[in-house]
Structures are given as C-alpha cells and as structure tokens.
Amino acid sequence: MDYVIAALVGCFVAMGIYMLLSRSLIRMLLGMVVLGNGVNLLIFTAGRLMRDVAPIVPKGLEQPAGPIANPLPQALILTAIVIGFAMFCFLLVLAYRAYQTLDADNTDTMRVAEPEHAPQPPLSY
Amino acid sequence: MEPAILPQAMIETVTRPGDWVIVLPIVLALMGAALALILRKAAGLGFVTALAVVAGIIACEISLLLTIMETGPVSMTMGKWLPPFGISFTADAFGASFALAASVVTFIVLLYAEADRPAASAGDGFHSLVLMLLCGVTGSFLTGDMFNLYVWFEVMLIASFGLLVIGGRPIQLDAAVKYGFLNFLATSIFLLSLGLLYGLLGTLNMADIMLVAPLANPAAMVGVAALMLLAFGMKAAAFPVNAWLPAAYHAPPAAISALMAGLLTKVGIYALLRTLVVVLPATRDVLEPVLVVLAVATLVIAPLGAIAETNLRRAIGFVVIGGIGAVLAGIAMPSLDGVGGAGLYIFHAMLTMTALYLVAGLIEKQTGEVDSRRMGGLYASSAPLSLLFLVLMLGAAGVPPLLGFWPKLLLIEAGLAEGNWSGGVLVAALLANAVLTMIAGSRLWAHIFWRNDFTPETTMVVTGPNRLHYLATGALTLMIVAAGLWPNPLFEAVRIGAGDMVDPARYSAAFGLAEVTP
C-alpha cells in the first residue's frame, strides 16, 4: 500500500511541476494545488500508513489499547492544508486582479515591473 | 495498562518566569495586529498602537538577549510536551539579536511610513500587516521546531503579499504575482523536505534532530538537505533562483520595500544557516562544494546586475542579493569566524539594506523619478541626502569604519584559515563583491547626485520628504555608523552566538533534552 501511495505522490508532484511550467496563471495555480496535495500526501505516507486504527484513546482508558495510527502527521497535514488553502485563495484573487488590471493571463506578457527592453545605463557622466 | 509503557513525555519542572520573554514578542505582535485591525478606521490610532507594540517587543527582546548572553540559550516548550510532540521556542544569541534587529528596523519603517501615508489611506490594514510580518519574522528567528518554522514562514509570506499589493497599482500586481508564486513554491518545497525529514527521523524538533540525524540513512539525509537548500535559497534569493527579488522589491512604496529587504531574505538565509550548520552538520559537509559555487556565483554576479540596472531600487535589490552570497560563504566555512561572519553579516544587512531603500525612497520623493538616468544634480538641492546614500553604499560594500566591514573581515579571516582552494576562492569572491558593489554604488551616486546637466523631463509636482522621513532614516544610519565605530559589543555577541552554532551542546541542553533522550 505504501508503494502505491508513494507512486501517487510522484504522479502528483510531476503533474504539479508540469503545470507550473506553463505560462498561464490559472494553470500554474492549479499546478500549485496539485503539488501541494502531493506534498501533503507525502507527509502522510512518511508518518507510516496503518489501516483501521484511529489515533484515539477509547472511552474509559488512560492509554490507547493496542496499536494506533500516528497522529502527528495528521496534525501536520491539517496545518499545511489550511495554510495552503489560504495561499491558494490569495493567489487566485491576485491572478484575477492581475487579469483585470494588466489584461494578461500569460506570464510572458506581464512586463510592467520588468520592462522588456530595459535601457542601458548611461556609459558616461 | 500501566502508564509506565510510554517513555517520559512531559517536562515536570515549572517554567521559569523569565522564560516567558521568549514567546512574549510573538504574542504581542499577534495581539497588536488584531488590535490594529480593529482600530484601522480610526485615524492615527493604528499607528500609535503599532508603535507601542513594537516598542514593547523591542523591550522583551533586549531582556531576552541579556538573559542569553548571561546564561546561554533559552528554551520554552509549548504544553510542556517533550519533543517530538511539543513545539519548542528556542533562542540563542543569533536568533535573539536578529529578532531584535528586525523589530528595530520595523520601528524605524513605521515612523518613515507614517510620514509617507496619504490621509486617505486609513483602513487599508497597513499596520496590522506590518505587525503580522514582524510576528512571522520573529517567530522564525525564535522557533526551535522545523514545522513551526514552516508556519512562521507562511505567516510572514501572507503578510508580505498583503503589503506588496496595498494600493493595487498595476506594477504592484505584476510584482506580487511573481513574488507570490515563487515564494509559495519555495515553501511547498520546504514542506516536502519536512515530510521526508519526518519520515526519516520521526521528529521535527531541531535539538532532537541533532541527536537522531547521525543514525539515519546519510544519502537520504543529503537529499533532504539539498531540498532545503533549494527552498531556503529561493527564499533568500541566492544566485540561480533570485529572479523574483529584483522583479518585486521595487514595486511597492519605498517604506514597504525597505521592510521587505530588511527582513524577508534574511529570514531565509538564517534558516539555511540554522539548518545546515547547526541541525544537519553532516549533510552540510557533503553539500559544501555546492555551497561554495552558489556563494561565489551570488557574490560576483549580483553586483554586476546592480551595475547594469538603471532603476534605482532595482539596482539596490541586486546589492541585497550580493549580500546573501556573503552569508552563503559563511555557511560554506563553518568555523567560528565563518559562522560569526555570516551572522554578523545578516545583522548588518538587516539594518543597512533597509536604510538604503529608505534613502532611495527619499531620492525618489525629491526627484519624482524612479530611473537613475533621469535623476541627477541632486547634490545641489540636497547635500545631506547624498551623504546618507554614500555612507550606506560604502557600508554595503564593506568599507572599513562602517558596520559592513566587520563581517567581511571575519569571513575573509575564516577563508584564509581554511587553507584550501575553496577558502581562497571564497576570499577572492568576497573581495570582488566588495569592489563591484563599490563600483555599482559610486556609479549610482555619480548619476544621481553628481551629474549637473540635469534637466527635469517631467513637470509633475513633487512632494518632497518631510522631517519625519529624515529623522527615521538618519536615526537608522546613525545606528549603523555607531555600530561600525564601536563594534566590540557586537563581536562579543557574535562570539557567543557563533560558539553556540558551531558547538550546539548548550543549544540542545536548553531543552533539558540531554538527560531524557539517550
């Protein structure tokens, strides 16, 4: 099972990187999301996968009875998902604003901050 | 089930009251940000709140630093759960002094920005974003847990996104897209390496990692460290992955550029220093050739960019990148002098780069231009400004009596003591960086201040800088000059800080971890 999930992580990351290499902002954004999910899945897999055992102490006991799943990766992923989602939302709004203002979805044509043919500095005083 | 099955999981000693100063700066910044958000519509109140909060943070950090200088690193673990469960805040002399420098810089920039802000700008959340940024930066400097570092990075990142787009001019949106995507990508890569690190070691606490890392598969650890090098290198704008910095830092108003230049890349490079030198020293030794190449390339190529650039603030952006190379050189030479030089350079760069951007803002205000070709002859109308710019540029290049000289001296000593080819190459690159930065700075100075054939092409009404602008910039410059003239307290702090980095025994002892974990 670990190997299947590991392969899935590989697919996610490869897909994310492929989409990040495109020039369209929305594609890059989707690539970011796919990559982020790949990373979250990787953390989950790295914490060792276990079947059918929740990391919860049963009622009336002080300690869990028997083996339990590792709760720490779940906490880590929860944090990462929340943060990643916030970032995604911000970048989505930003991409939309950029599309409205700059009339560009293509990163090649976004040259306001870096003009295309930058002037040479003066060669004498 | 007897409770004895689990190992000891809690710290049973009571937290010393003095230890609370380590989390107080972060708590203050968070609460202050919330308060500033509530008060955003009230004219002036947000500014007063922010200023008071930052002053409180500075006081906390001074007391923290004094404690550390006396008794060594301080640690406090949340919920008293021992690693790997509890999140620790740990500060040694470097972390605490960078946090202090960050809050001093923020204080100055708040003053400067207040002189800058039009009356209509109330309610844009500027002050709470600045406090959130400071919160993220302080958290990154003081945390002792890798995952917590990721969280503070994101806090910092989202606040800097907000600051970058306040006002929403097209150039800012363009810059924010590039800045946002690349930095988000860098944190994703950092998170990736954290997942692998956790899988390999089962812990993310820095002191705990130091104990268990030597037992893990070395090849896999090098892979993790390489990913971290990429992620932090992107954050810090090291050479091959630096394109976002000159694309973004000149877009927002000068005060915000100054804040970002002073804080953000420094956090990235500090994280790299902490991770590679202290936490994973074995992998640093393997990556050393890469670090040397990166350091040399960053040191030499970045100031060439500054020479070729006509936009004033973009040119300064390249100078900022060049400074990152100096810290990378220190990471490549992990002796007492090398790490000390890297740490001192971060401290110097936080102050000097901020001051440079503030002066650039003053110049832009005076001329109404952003392009150094169309400024010129400014010396006649503003001689003090020319002096400020000259002093700071010389400081950035590392000319002797100024603050920038001392870290370079330490780094060059470390390179000479290295006694092999890589040390020699690094020394040569550091000297080349100084010369090239000097050329870039003097060219800019000559173009902006000296040329006297200046004829304004635009007829726009220029609102010149006012007294508060000069007060803030002058105070910061005075601090830099004073620190350069009397560097002994700095050297004392560097000696202690670098000592704890090169030999982190006291750092991990601060957890009380040594007795508990085998």
PDB file of N, CA, C and O in Angstrom, chain B residues 422-478:
ATOM      1  N   SER B 422      39.046  26.150  -1.777  1.00  0.00           N
ATOM      2  CA  SER B 422      37.706  26.733  -1.683  1.00  0.00           C
ATOM      3  C   SER B 422      37.733  27.986  -0.814  1.00  0.00           C
ATOM      4  O   SER B 422      37.083  28.980  -1.115  1.00  0.00           O
ATOM      5  N   GLY B 423      38.543  27.966   0.266  1.00  0.00           N
ATOM      6  CA  GLY B 423      38.676  29.158   1.084  1.00  0.00           C
ATOM      7  C   GLY B 423      39.230  30.324   0.278  1.00  0.00           C
ATOM      8  O   GLY B 423      38.735  31.447   0.353  1.00  0.00           O
ATOM      9  N   GLY B 424      40.250  30.024  -0.525  1.00  0.00           N
ATOM     10  CA  GLY B 424      40.850  31.070  -1.348  1.00  0.00           C
ATOM     11  C   GLY B 424      39.864  31.658  -2.336  1.00  0.00           C
ATOM     12  O   GLY B 424      39.772  32.880  -2.511  1.00  0.00           O
ATOM     13  N   VAL B 425      39.095  30.758  -2.994  1.00  0.00           N
ATOM     14  CA  VAL B 425      38.117  31.234  -3.979  1.00  0.00           C
ATOM     15  C   VAL B 425      37.079  32.119  -3.303  1.00  0.00           C
ATOM     16  O   VAL B 425      36.685  33.165  -3.831  1.00  0.00           O
ATOM     17  N   LEU B 426      36.646  31.688  -2.096  1.00  0.00           N
ATOM     18  CA  LEU B 426      35.633  32.483  -1.400  1.00  0.00           C
ATOM     19  C   LEU B 426      36.177  33.851  -1.015  1.00  0.00           C
ATOM     20  O   LEU B 426      35.479  34.859  -1.145  1.00  0.00           O
ATOM     21  N   VAL B 427      37.429  33.898  -0.556  1.00  0.00           N
ATOM     22  CA  VAL B 427      38.022  35.196  -0.208  1.00  0.00           C
ATOM     23  C   VAL B 427      38.072  36.088  -1.438  1.00  0.00           C
ATOM     24  O   VAL B 427      37.688  37.265  -1.395  1.00  0.00           O
ATOM     25  N   ALA B 428      38.517  35.504  -2.566  1.00  0.00           N
ATOM     26  CA  ALA B 428      38.583  36.293  -3.801  1.00  0.00           C
ATOM     27  C   ALA B 428      37.204  36.806  -4.174  1.00  0.00           C
ATOM     28  O   ALA B 428      37.039  37.978  -4.550  1.00  0.00           O
ATOM     29  N   ALA B 429      36.193  35.936  -4.048  1.00  0.00           N
ATOM     30  CA  ALA B 429      34.839  36.358  -4.424  1.00  0.00           C
ATOM     31  C   ALA B 429      34.329  37.447  -3.491  1.00  0.00           C
ATOM     32  O   ALA B 429      33.665  38.402  -3.928  1.00  0.00           O
ATOM     33  N   LEU B 430      34.645  37.345  -2.191  1.00  0.00           N
ATOM     34  CA  LEU B 430      34.211  38.370  -1.246  1.00  0.00           C
ATOM     35  C   LEU B 430      34.842  39.714  -1.594  1.00  0.00           C
ATOM     36  O   LEU B 430      34.169  40.759  -1.577  1.00  0.00           O
ATOM     37  N   LEU B 431      36.135  39.679  -1.942  1.00  0.00           N
ATOM     38  CA  LEU B 431      36.793  40.936  -2.300  1.00  0.00           C
ATOM     39  C   LEU B 431      36.227  41.480  -3.601  1.00  0.00           C
ATOM     40  O   LEU B 431      35.970  42.680  -3.729  1.00  0.00           O
ATOM     41  N   ALA B 432      35.993  40.569  -4.578  1.00  0.00           N
ATOM     42  CA  ALA B 432      35.415  41.017  -5.851  1.00  0.00           C
ATOM     43  C   ALA B 432      34.043  41.627  -5.615  1.00  0.00           C
ATOM     44  O   ALA B 432      33.700  42.661  -6.195  1.00  0.00           O
ATOM     45  N   ASN B 433      33.278  41.022  -4.716  1.00  0.00           N
ATOM     46  CA  ASN B 433      31.956  41.557  -4.399  1.00  0.00           C
ATOM     47  C   ASN B 433      32.077  42.964  -3.835  1.00  0.00           C
ATOM     48  O   ASN B 433      31.322  43.871  -4.206  1.00  0.00           O
ATOM     49  N   ALA B 434      33.060  43.169  -2.942  1.00  0.00           N
ATOM     50  CA  ALA B 434      33.228  44.499  -2.354  1.00  0.00           C
ATOM     51  C   ALA B 434      33.539  45.522  -3.441  1.00  0.00           C
ATOM     52  O   ALA B 434      32.939  46.603  -3.496  1.00  0.00           O
ATOM     53  N   VAL B 435      34.459  45.157  -4.347  1.00  0.00           N
ATOM     54  CA  VAL B 435      34.851  46.103  -5.393  1.00  0.00           C
ATOM     55  C   VAL B 435      33.681  46.394  -6.322  1.00  0.00           C
ATOM     56  O   VAL B 435      33.384  47.554  -6.633  1.00  0.00           O
ATOM     57  N   LEU B 436      32.973  45.312  -6.735  1.00  0.00           N
ATOM     58  CA  LEU B 436      31.873  45.510  -7.685  1.00  0.00           C
ATOM     59  C   LEU B 436      30.733  46.306  -7.048  1.00  0.00           C
ATOM     60  O   LEU B 436      30.125  47.167  -7.694  1.00  0.00           O
ATOM     61  N   THR B 437      30.457  46.027  -5.763  1.00  0.00           N
ATOM     62  CA  THR B 437      29.399  46.786  -5.089  1.00  0.00           C
ATOM     63  C   THR B 437      29.800  48.251  -4.998  1.00  0.00           C
ATOM     64  O   THR B 437      28.980  49.150  -5.171  1.00  0.00           O
ATOM     65  N   MET B 438      31.072  48.468  -4.749  1.00  0.00           N
ATOM     66  CA  MET B 438      31.576  49.835  -4.680  1.00  0.00           C
ATOM     67  C   MET B 438      31.398  50.531  -6.027  1.00  0.00           C
ATOM     68  O   MET B 438      30.971  51.696  -6.079  1.00  0.00           O
ATOM     69  N   ILE B 439      31.720  49.801  -7.111  1.00  0.00           N
ATOM     70  CA  ILE B 439      31.554  50.407  -8.447  1.00  0.00           C
ATOM     71  C   ILE B 439      30.088  50.737  -8.680  1.00  0.00           C
ATOM     72  O   ILE B 439      29.745  51.849  -9.094  1.00  0.00           O
ATOM     73  N   ALA B 440      29.215  49.762  -8.367  1.00  0.00           N
ATOM     74  CA  ALA B 440      27.786  49.992  -8.582  1.00  0.00           C
ATOM     75  C   ALA B 440      27.313  51.191  -7.767  1.00  0.00           C
ATOM     76  O   ALA B 440      26.604  52.072  -8.277  1.00  0.00           O
ATOM     77  N   GLY B 441      27.751  51.246  -6.507  1.00  0.00           N
ATOM     78  CA  GLY B 441      27.304  52.324  -5.643  1.00  0.00           C
ATOM     79  C   GLY B 441      27.819  53.668  -6.102  1.00  0.00           C
ATOM     80  O   GLY B 441      27.076  54.657  -6.138  1.00  0.00           O
ATOM     81  N   SER B 442      29.081  53.716  -6.494  1.00  0.00           N
ATOM     82  CA  SER B 442      29.621  55.018  -6.875  1.00  0.00           C
ATOM     83  C   SER B 442      29.040  55.473  -8.213  1.00  0.00           C
ATOM     84  O   SER B 442      28.823  56.661  -8.432  1.00  0.00           O
ATOM     85  N   ARG B 443      28.747  54.509  -9.086  1.00  0.00           N
ATOM     86  CA  ARG B 443      28.074  54.874 -10.345  1.00  0.00           C
ATOM     87  C   ARG B 443      26.714  55.490 -10.058  1.00  0.00           C
ATOM     88  O   ARG B 443      26.358  56.539 -10.624  1.00  0.00           O
ATOM     89  N   LEU B 444      25.945  54.808  -9.194  1.00  0.00           N
ATOM     90  CA  LEU B 444      24.633  55.346  -8.860  1.00  0.00           C
ATOM     91  C   LEU B 444      24.776  56.728  -8.246  1.00  0.00           C
ATOM     92  O   LEU B 444      24.049  57.665  -8.591  1.00  0.00           O
ATOM     93  N   TRP B 445      25.744  56.861  -7.343  1.00  0.00           N
ATOM     94  CA  TRP B 445      25.929  58.141  -6.669  1.00  0.00           C
ATOM     95  C   TRP B 445      26.242  59.222  -7.691  1.00  0.00           C
ATOM     96  O   TRP B 445      25.687  60.318  -7.668  1.00  0.00           O
ATOM     97  N   ALA B 446      27.153  58.867  -8.612  1.00  0.00           N
ATOM     98  CA  ALA B 446      27.541  59.856  -9.605  1.00  0.00           C
ATOM     99  C   ALA B 446      26.362  60.234 -10.498  1.00  0.00           C
ATOM    100  O   ALA B 446      26.152  61.403 -10.819  1.00  0.00           O
ATOM    101  N   HIS B 447      25.566  59.233 -10.879  1.00  0.00           N
ATOM    102  CA  HIS B 447      24.432  59.538 -11.765  1.00  0.00           C
ATOM    103  C   HIS B 447      23.381  60.365 -11.058  1.00  0.00           C
ATOM    104  O   HIS B 447      22.787  61.258 -11.643  1.00  0.00           O
ATOM    105  N   ILE B 448      23.139  60.050  -9.795  1.00  0.00           N
ATOM    106  CA  ILE B 448      22.029  60.706  -9.115  1.00  0.00           C
ATOM    107  C   ILE B 448      22.438  62.073  -8.600  1.00  0.00           C
ATOM    108  O   ILE B 448      21.684  63.031  -8.700  1.00  0.00           O
ATOM    109  N   PHE B 449      23.627  62.167  -8.033  1.00  0.00           N
ATOM    110  CA  PHE B 449      23.966  63.391  -7.309  1.00  0.00           C
ATOM    111  C   PHE B 449      24.945  64.289  -8.052  1.00  0.00           C
ATOM    112  O   PHE B 449      24.925  65.492  -7.899  1.00  0.00           O
ATOM    113  N   TRP B 450      25.820  63.689  -8.813  1.00  0.00           N
ATOM    114  CA  TRP B 450      26.958  64.434  -9.262  1.00  0.00           C
ATOM    115  C   TRP B 450      26.714  65.142 -10.606  1.00  0.00           C
ATOM    116  O   TRP B 450      27.065  66.305 -10.791  1.00  0.00           O
ATOM    117  N   ARG B 451      26.136  64.382 -11.547  1.00  0.00           N
ATOM    118  CA  ARG B 451      25.914  64.940 -12.887  1.00  0.00           C
ATOM    119  C   ARG B 451      25.202  66.272 -12.754  1.00  0.00           C
ATOM    120  O   ARG B 451      24.203  66.375 -12.055  1.00  0.00           O
ATOM    121  N   ASN B 452      25.659  67.283 -13.462  1.00  0.00           N
ATOM    122  CA  ASN B 452      24.999  68.569 -13.292  1.00  0.00           C
ATOM    123  C   ASN B 452      24.295  69.051 -14.549  1.00  0.00           C
ATOM    124  O   ASN B 452      23.815  70.173 -14.603  1.00  0.00           O
ATOM    125  N   ASP B 453      24.212  68.157 -15.544  1.00  0.00           N
ATOM    126  CA  ASP B 453      23.480  68.583 -16.749  1.00  0.00           C
ATOM    127  C   ASP B 453      22.024  68.166 -16.637  1.00  0.00           C
ATOM    128  O   ASP B 453      21.373  67.835 -17.612  1.00  0.00           O
ATOM    129  N   PHE B 454      21.520  68.200 -15.440  1.00  0.00           N
ATOM    130  CA  PHE B 454      20.200  67.634 -15.194  1.00  0.00           C
ATOM    131  C   PHE B 454      19.110  68.610 -15.618  1.00  0.00           C
ATOM    132  O   PHE B 454      19.079  69.754 -15.190  1.00  0.00           O
ATOM    133  N   THR B 455      18.229  68.137 -16.492  1.00  0.00           N
ATOM    134  CA  THR B 455      17.053  68.941 -16.851  1.00  0.00           C
ATOM    135  C   THR B 455      15.825  68.077 -16.632  1.00  0.00           C
ATOM    136  O   THR B 455      15.670  67.053 -17.277  1.00  0.00           O
ATOM    137  N   PRO B 456      14.941  68.467 -15.720  1.00  0.00           N
ATOM    138  CA  PRO B 456      13.773  67.640 -15.448  1.00  0.00           C
ATOM    139  C   PRO B 456      12.914  67.485 -16.699  1.00  0.00           C
ATOM    140  O   PRO B 456      12.580  68.466 -17.353  1.00  0.00           O
ATOM    141  N   GLU B 457      12.588  66.227 -17.029  1.00  0.00           N
ATOM    142  CA  GLU B 457      11.758  65.991 -18.214  1.00  0.00           C
ATOM    143  C   GLU B 457      10.291  66.101 -17.868  1.00  0.00           C
ATOM    144  O   GLU B 457       9.463  66.406 -18.702  1.00  0.00           O
ATOM    145  N   THR B 458       9.976  65.810 -16.617  1.00  0.00           N
ATOM    146  CA  THR B 458       8.574  65.849 -16.229  1.00  0.00           C
ATOM    147  C   THR B 458       8.302  67.152 -15.491  1.00  0.00           C
ATOM    148  O   THR B 458       9.205  67.788 -14.964  1.00  0.00           O
ATOM    149  N   THR B 459       7.041  67.518 -15.485  1.00  0.00           N
ATOM    150  CA  THR B 459       6.679  68.726 -14.750  1.00  0.00           C
ATOM    151  C   THR B 459       5.773  68.374 -13.589  1.00  0.00           C
ATOM    152  O   THR B 459       5.041  69.198 -13.085  1.00  0.00           O
ATOM    153  N   MET B 460       5.843  67.072 -13.175  1.00  0.00           N
ATOM    154  CA  MET B 460       4.945  66.667 -12.094  1.00  0.00           C
ATOM    155  C   MET B 460       5.320  67.375 -10.783  1.00  0.00           C
ATOM    156  O   MET B 460       6.472  67.708 -10.551  1.00  0.00           O
ATOM    157  N   VAL B 461       4.287  67.606  -9.985  1.00  0.00           N
ATOM    158  CA  VAL B 461       4.527  68.275  -8.707  1.00  0.00           C
ATOM    159  C   VAL B 461       5.143  67.265  -7.753  1.00  0.00           C
ATOM    160  O   VAL B 461       4.598  66.200  -7.524  1.00  0.00           O
ATOM    161  N   VAL B 462       6.288  67.604  -7.240  1.00  0.00           N
ATOM    162  CA  VAL B 462       6.973  66.684  -6.349  1.00  0.00           C
ATOM    163  C   VAL B 462       6.717  67.102  -4.906  1.00  0.00           C
ATOM    164  O   VAL B 462       6.946  68.251  -4.532  1.00  0.00           O
ATOM    165  N   THR B 463       6.212  66.152  -4.118  1.00  0.00           N
ATOM    166  CA  THR B 463       6.077  66.448  -2.696  1.00  0.00           C
ATOM    167  C   THR B 463       7.328  65.929  -2.014  1.00  0.00           C
ATOM    168  O   THR B 463       7.533  64.729  -1.899  1.00  0.00           O
ATOM    169  N   GLY B 464       8.169  66.840  -1.600  1.00  0.00           N
ATOM    170  CA  GLY B 464       9.460  66.450  -1.046  1.00  0.00           C
ATOM    171  C   GLY B 464       9.305  65.752   0.292  1.00  0.00           C
ATOM    172  O   GLY B 464       8.234  65.762   0.893  1.00  0.00           O
ATOM    173  N   PRO B 465      10.374  65.114   0.733  1.00  0.00           N
ATOM    174  CA  PRO B 465      10.336  64.441   2.027  1.00  0.00           C
ATOM    175  C   PRO B 465      10.180  65.448   3.157  1.00  0.00           C
ATOM    176  O   PRO B 465      10.591  66.608   3.023  1.00  0.00           O
ATOM    177  N   ASN B 466       9.593  65.033   4.238  1.00  0.00           N
ATOM    178  CA  ASN B 466       9.468  65.939   5.380  1.00  0.00           C
ATOM    179  C   ASN B 466      10.422  65.528   6.496  1.00  0.00           C
ATOM    180  O   ASN B 466      11.256  64.641   6.341  1.00  0.00           O
ATOM    181  N   ARG B 467      10.271  66.174   7.645  1.00  0.00           N
ATOM    182  CA  ARG B 467      11.261  65.999   8.700  1.00  0.00           C
ATOM    183  C   ARG B 467      11.266  64.576   9.265  1.00  0.00           C
ATOM    184  O   ARG B 467      12.310  64.038   9.590  1.00  0.00           O
ATOM    185  N   LEU B 468      10.072  63.985   9.382  1.00  0.00           N
ATOM    186  CA  LEU B 468       9.989  62.648   9.966  1.00  0.00           C
ATOM    187  C   LEU B 468      10.744  61.625   9.110  1.00  0.00           C
ATOM    188  O   LEU B 468      11.387  60.713   9.631  1.00  0.00           O
ATOM    189  N   HIS B 469      10.645  61.819   7.773  1.00  0.00           N
ATOM    190  CA  HIS B 469      11.414  60.953   6.876  1.00  0.00           C
ATOM    191  C   HIS B 469      12.894  60.997   7.229  1.00  0.00           C
ATOM    192  O   HIS B 469      13.557  59.981   7.382  1.00  0.00           O
ATOM    193  N   TYR B 470      13.406  62.232   7.328  1.00  0.00           N
ATOM    194  CA  TYR B 470      14.836  62.386   7.599  1.00  0.00           C
ATOM    195  C   TYR B 470      15.187  61.859   8.979  1.00  0.00           C
ATOM    196  O   TYR B 470      16.241  61.253   9.181  1.00  0.00           O
ATOM    197  N   LEU B 471      14.277  62.089   9.932  1.00  0.00           N
ATOM    198  CA  LEU B 471      14.535  61.632  11.299  1.00  0.00           C
ATOM    199  C   LEU B 471      14.701  60.109  11.324  1.00  0.00           C
ATOM    200  O   LEU B 471      15.676  59.575  11.868  1.00  0.00           O
ATOM    201  N   ALA B 472      13.741  59.405  10.685  1.00  0.00           N
ATOM    202  CA  ALA B 472      13.779  57.939  10.702  1.00  0.00           C
ATOM    203  C   ALA B 472      15.027  57.428   9.998  1.00  0.00           C
ATOM    204  O   ALA B 472      15.781  56.603  10.535  1.00  0.00           O
ATOM    205  N   THR B 473      15.268  57.934   8.773  1.00  0.00           N
ATOM    206  CA  THR B 473      16.413  57.451   8.009  1.00  0.00           C
ATOM    207  C   THR B 473      17.716  57.801   8.713  1.00  0.00           C
ATOM    208  O   THR B 473      18.635  56.982   8.806  1.00  0.00           O
ATOM    209  N   GLY B 474      17.788  59.044   9.227  1.00  0.00           N
ATOM    210  CA  GLY B 474      19.002  59.488   9.897  1.00  0.00           C
ATOM    211  C   GLY B 474      19.281  58.651  11.137  1.00  0.00           C
ATOM    212  O   GLY B 474      20.429  58.264  11.387  1.00  0.00           O
ATOM    213  N   ALA B 475      18.224  58.335  11.908  1.00  0.00           N
ATOM    214  CA  ALA B 475      18.431  57.548  13.124  1.00  0.00           C
ATOM    215  C   ALA B 475      19.004  56.185  12.780  1.00  0.00           C
ATOM    216  O   ALA B 475      19.949  55.703  13.422  1.00  0.00           O
ATOM    217  N   LEU B 476      18.443  55.558  11.738  1.00  0.00           N
ATOM    218  CA  LEU B 476      18.923  54.229  11.357  1.00  0.00           C
ATOM    219  C   LEU B 476      20.371  54.301  10.883  1.00  0.00           C
ATOM    220  O   LEU B 476      21.214  53.466  11.263  1.00  0.00           O
ATOM    221  N   THR B 477      20.683  55.324  10.068  1.00  0.00           N
ATOM    222  CA  THR B 477      22.054  55.457   9.575  1.00  0.00           C
ATOM    223  C   THR B 477      23.018  55.695  10.725  1.00  0.00           C
ATOM    224  O   THR B 477      24.123  55.141  10.755  1.00  0.00           O
ATOM    225  N   LEU B 478      22.570  56.510  11.690  1.00  0.00           N
ATOM    226  CA  LEU B 478      23.407  56.790  12.851  1.00  0.00           C
ATOM    227  C   LEU B 478      23.711  55.498  13.604  1.00  0.00           C
ATOM    228  O   LEU B 478      24.846  55.257  14.025  1.00  0.00           O
TER     229      LEU B 478
END
